[in-house]
Amino acid sequence: MQLYQNLSGESGVRAYEIGDDYIRVEFSNGTYLYTYQSAGEENIETMKQLAEEGRGLNRFINRVVKELFETKYPTEDSG
């Protein structure tokens, strides 16, 4: 996973991983897998762009795709 730049300094996003048809996003409470199938191709492509820019990903997730993840994986320190 690649560390999220967090240019605003206020994001809950820690890291991300981009694939052809998905983005995996790590927060302090877990890692979420968003796919074309679960959240839609346009949303995933927007998330990829925001992740690479280091700004706006957390806001987009909260406003648009929050519950549209395919899978949630707990992090080691979320227990």
PDB file of C-alpha atoms in Angstrom:
ATOM      1  CA  MET A   1       0.000   0.000   0.000  1.00  0.00           C
ATOM      2  CA  GLN A   2       1.087   3.543  -0.652  1.00  0.00           C
ATOM      3  CA  LEU A   3       0.938   6.165   2.075  1.00  0.00           C
ATOM      4  CA  TYR A   4      -1.712   8.808   1.490  1.00  0.00           C
ATOM      5  CA  GLN A   5      -0.169  12.298   1.286  1.00  0.00           C
ATOM      6  CA  ASN A   6      -3.006  13.923   3.286  1.00  0.00           C
ATOM      7  CA  LEU A   7      -2.235  17.411   2.037  1.00  0.00           C
ATOM      8  CA  SER A   8      -5.091  18.892   4.065  1.00  0.00           C
ATOM      9  CA  GLY A   9      -3.750  17.327   7.255  1.00  0.00           C
ATOM     10  CA  GLU A  10      -7.283  16.343   8.263  1.00  0.00           C
ATOM     11  CA  SER A  11      -7.912  13.084   6.429  1.00  0.00           C
ATOM     12  CA  GLY A  12      -8.686   9.778   8.096  1.00  0.00           C
ATOM     13  CA  VAL A  13      -7.082   7.963   5.156  1.00  0.00           C
ATOM     14  CA  ARG A  14      -3.731   6.369   5.970  1.00  0.00           C
ATOM     15  CA  ALA A  15      -2.848   4.501   2.784  1.00  0.00           C
ATOM     16  CA  TYR A  16      -4.277   3.186  -0.452  1.00  0.00           C
ATOM     17  CA  GLU A  17      -3.697   0.593  -3.143  1.00  0.00           C
ATOM     18  CA  ILE A  18      -4.889   1.008  -6.719  1.00  0.00           C
ATOM     19  CA  GLY A  19      -5.773  -1.842  -9.061  1.00  0.00           C
ATOM     20  CA  ASP A  20      -7.324  -1.938 -12.501  1.00  0.00           C
ATOM     21  CA  ASP A  21     -10.893  -2.103 -11.200  1.00  0.00           C
ATOM     22  CA  TYR A  22     -10.570  -1.341  -7.501  1.00  0.00           C
ATOM     23  CA  ILE A  23      -9.075   0.848  -4.809  1.00  0.00           C
ATOM     24  CA  ARG A  24      -8.270  -0.367  -1.315  1.00  0.00           C
ATOM     25  CA  VAL A  25      -8.288   2.385   1.327  1.00  0.00           C
ATOM     26  CA  GLU A  26      -6.815   2.055   4.815  1.00  0.00           C
ATOM     27  CA  PHE A  27      -8.248   4.001   7.749  1.00  0.00           C
ATOM     28  CA  SER A  28      -7.429   3.605  11.455  1.00  0.00           C
ATOM     29  CA  ASN A  29     -10.487   1.349  11.912  1.00  0.00           C
ATOM     30  CA  GLY A  30      -9.898  -0.935   8.949  1.00  0.00           C
ATOM     31  CA  THR A  31      -9.180  -1.289   5.283  1.00  0.00           C
ATOM     32  CA  TYR A  32     -11.992  -1.033   2.769  1.00  0.00           C
ATOM     33  CA  LEU A  33     -12.074  -2.512  -0.710  1.00  0.00           C
ATOM     34  CA  TYR A  34     -14.106  -0.516  -3.226  1.00  0.00           C
ATOM     35  CA  THR A  35     -14.589  -2.082  -6.657  1.00  0.00           C
ATOM     36  CA  TYR A  36     -16.233  -1.200  -9.940  1.00  0.00           C
ATOM     37  CA  GLN A  37     -18.913  -3.717  -9.024  1.00  0.00           C
ATOM     38  CA  SER A  38     -19.600  -2.350  -5.536  1.00  0.00           C
ATOM     39  CA  ALA A  39     -19.229   1.414  -6.067  1.00  0.00           C
ATOM     40  CA  GLY A  40     -19.282   1.955  -9.831  1.00  0.00           C
ATOM     41  CA  GLU A  41     -16.506   2.580 -12.324  1.00  0.00           C
ATOM     42  CA  GLU A  42     -16.842   6.381 -12.312  1.00  0.00           C
ATOM     43  CA  ASN A  43     -16.614   6.554  -8.513  1.00  0.00           C
ATOM     44  CA  ILE A  44     -13.583   4.250  -8.400  1.00  0.00           C
ATOM     45  CA  GLU A  45     -11.776   6.275 -11.050  1.00  0.00           C
ATOM     46  CA  THR A  46     -12.518   9.473  -9.095  1.00  0.00           C
ATOM     47  CA  MET A  47     -11.191   7.856  -5.914  1.00  0.00           C
ATOM     48  CA  LYS A  48      -7.996   6.789  -7.695  1.00  0.00           C
ATOM     49  CA  GLN A  49      -7.412  10.335  -8.890  1.00  0.00           C
ATOM     50  CA  LEU A  50      -8.056  11.831  -5.445  1.00  0.00           C
ATOM     51  CA  ALA A  51      -5.758   9.264  -3.820  1.00  0.00           C
ATOM     52  CA  GLU A  52      -2.923  10.132  -6.180  1.00  0.00           C
ATOM     53  CA  GLU A  53      -3.498  13.863  -5.636  1.00  0.00           C
ATOM     54  CA  GLY A  54      -3.381  13.380  -1.854  1.00  0.00           C
ATOM     55  CA  ARG A  55      -6.443  15.490  -1.172  1.00  0.00           C
ATOM     56  CA  GLY A  56     -10.217  14.960  -1.058  1.00  0.00           C
ATOM     57  CA  LEU A  57     -10.420  11.171  -0.826  1.00  0.00           C
ATOM     58  CA  ASN A  58     -11.844  11.003   2.691  1.00  0.00           C
ATOM     59  CA  ARG A  59     -14.482  13.634   1.886  1.00  0.00           C
ATOM     60  CA  PHE A  60     -15.498  11.844  -1.330  1.00  0.00           C
ATOM     61  CA  ILE A  61     -15.826   8.531   0.492  1.00  0.00           C
ATOM     62  CA  ASN A  62     -17.959  10.071   3.244  1.00  0.00           C
ATOM     63  CA  ARG A  63     -20.225  11.930   0.830  1.00  0.00           C
ATOM     64  CA  VAL A  64     -20.562   9.486  -2.077  1.00  0.00           C
ATOM     65  CA  VAL A  65     -19.429   5.875  -1.530  1.00  0.00           C
ATOM     66  CA  LYS A  66     -19.289   5.392   2.235  1.00  0.00           C
ATOM     67  CA  GLU A  67     -21.260   2.121   2.427  1.00  0.00           C
ATOM     68  CA  LEU A  68     -20.539   0.961  -1.131  1.00  0.00           C
ATOM     69  CA  PHE A  69     -17.437  -1.046  -0.203  1.00  0.00           C
ATOM     70  CA  GLU A  70     -17.186  -4.681  -1.194  1.00  0.00           C
ATOM     71  CA  THR A  71     -15.192  -5.861   1.814  1.00  0.00           C
ATOM     72  CA  LYS A  72     -13.887  -4.452   5.092  1.00  0.00           C
ATOM     73  CA  TYR A  73     -10.731  -5.867   6.645  1.00  0.00           C
ATOM     74  CA  PRO A  74      -9.959  -4.955  10.266  1.00  0.00           C
ATOM     75  CA  THR A  75      -6.539  -3.469  11.013  1.00  0.00           C
ATOM     76  CA  GLU A  76      -4.284  -4.883  13.687  1.00  0.00           C
ATOM     77  CA  ASP A  77      -4.740  -1.856  15.946  1.00  0.00           C
ATOM     78  CA  SER A  78      -8.533  -1.584  15.529  1.00  0.00           C
ATOM     79  CA  GLY A  79      -9.359  -4.308  18.006  1.00  0.00           C
TER      80      GLY A  79
END
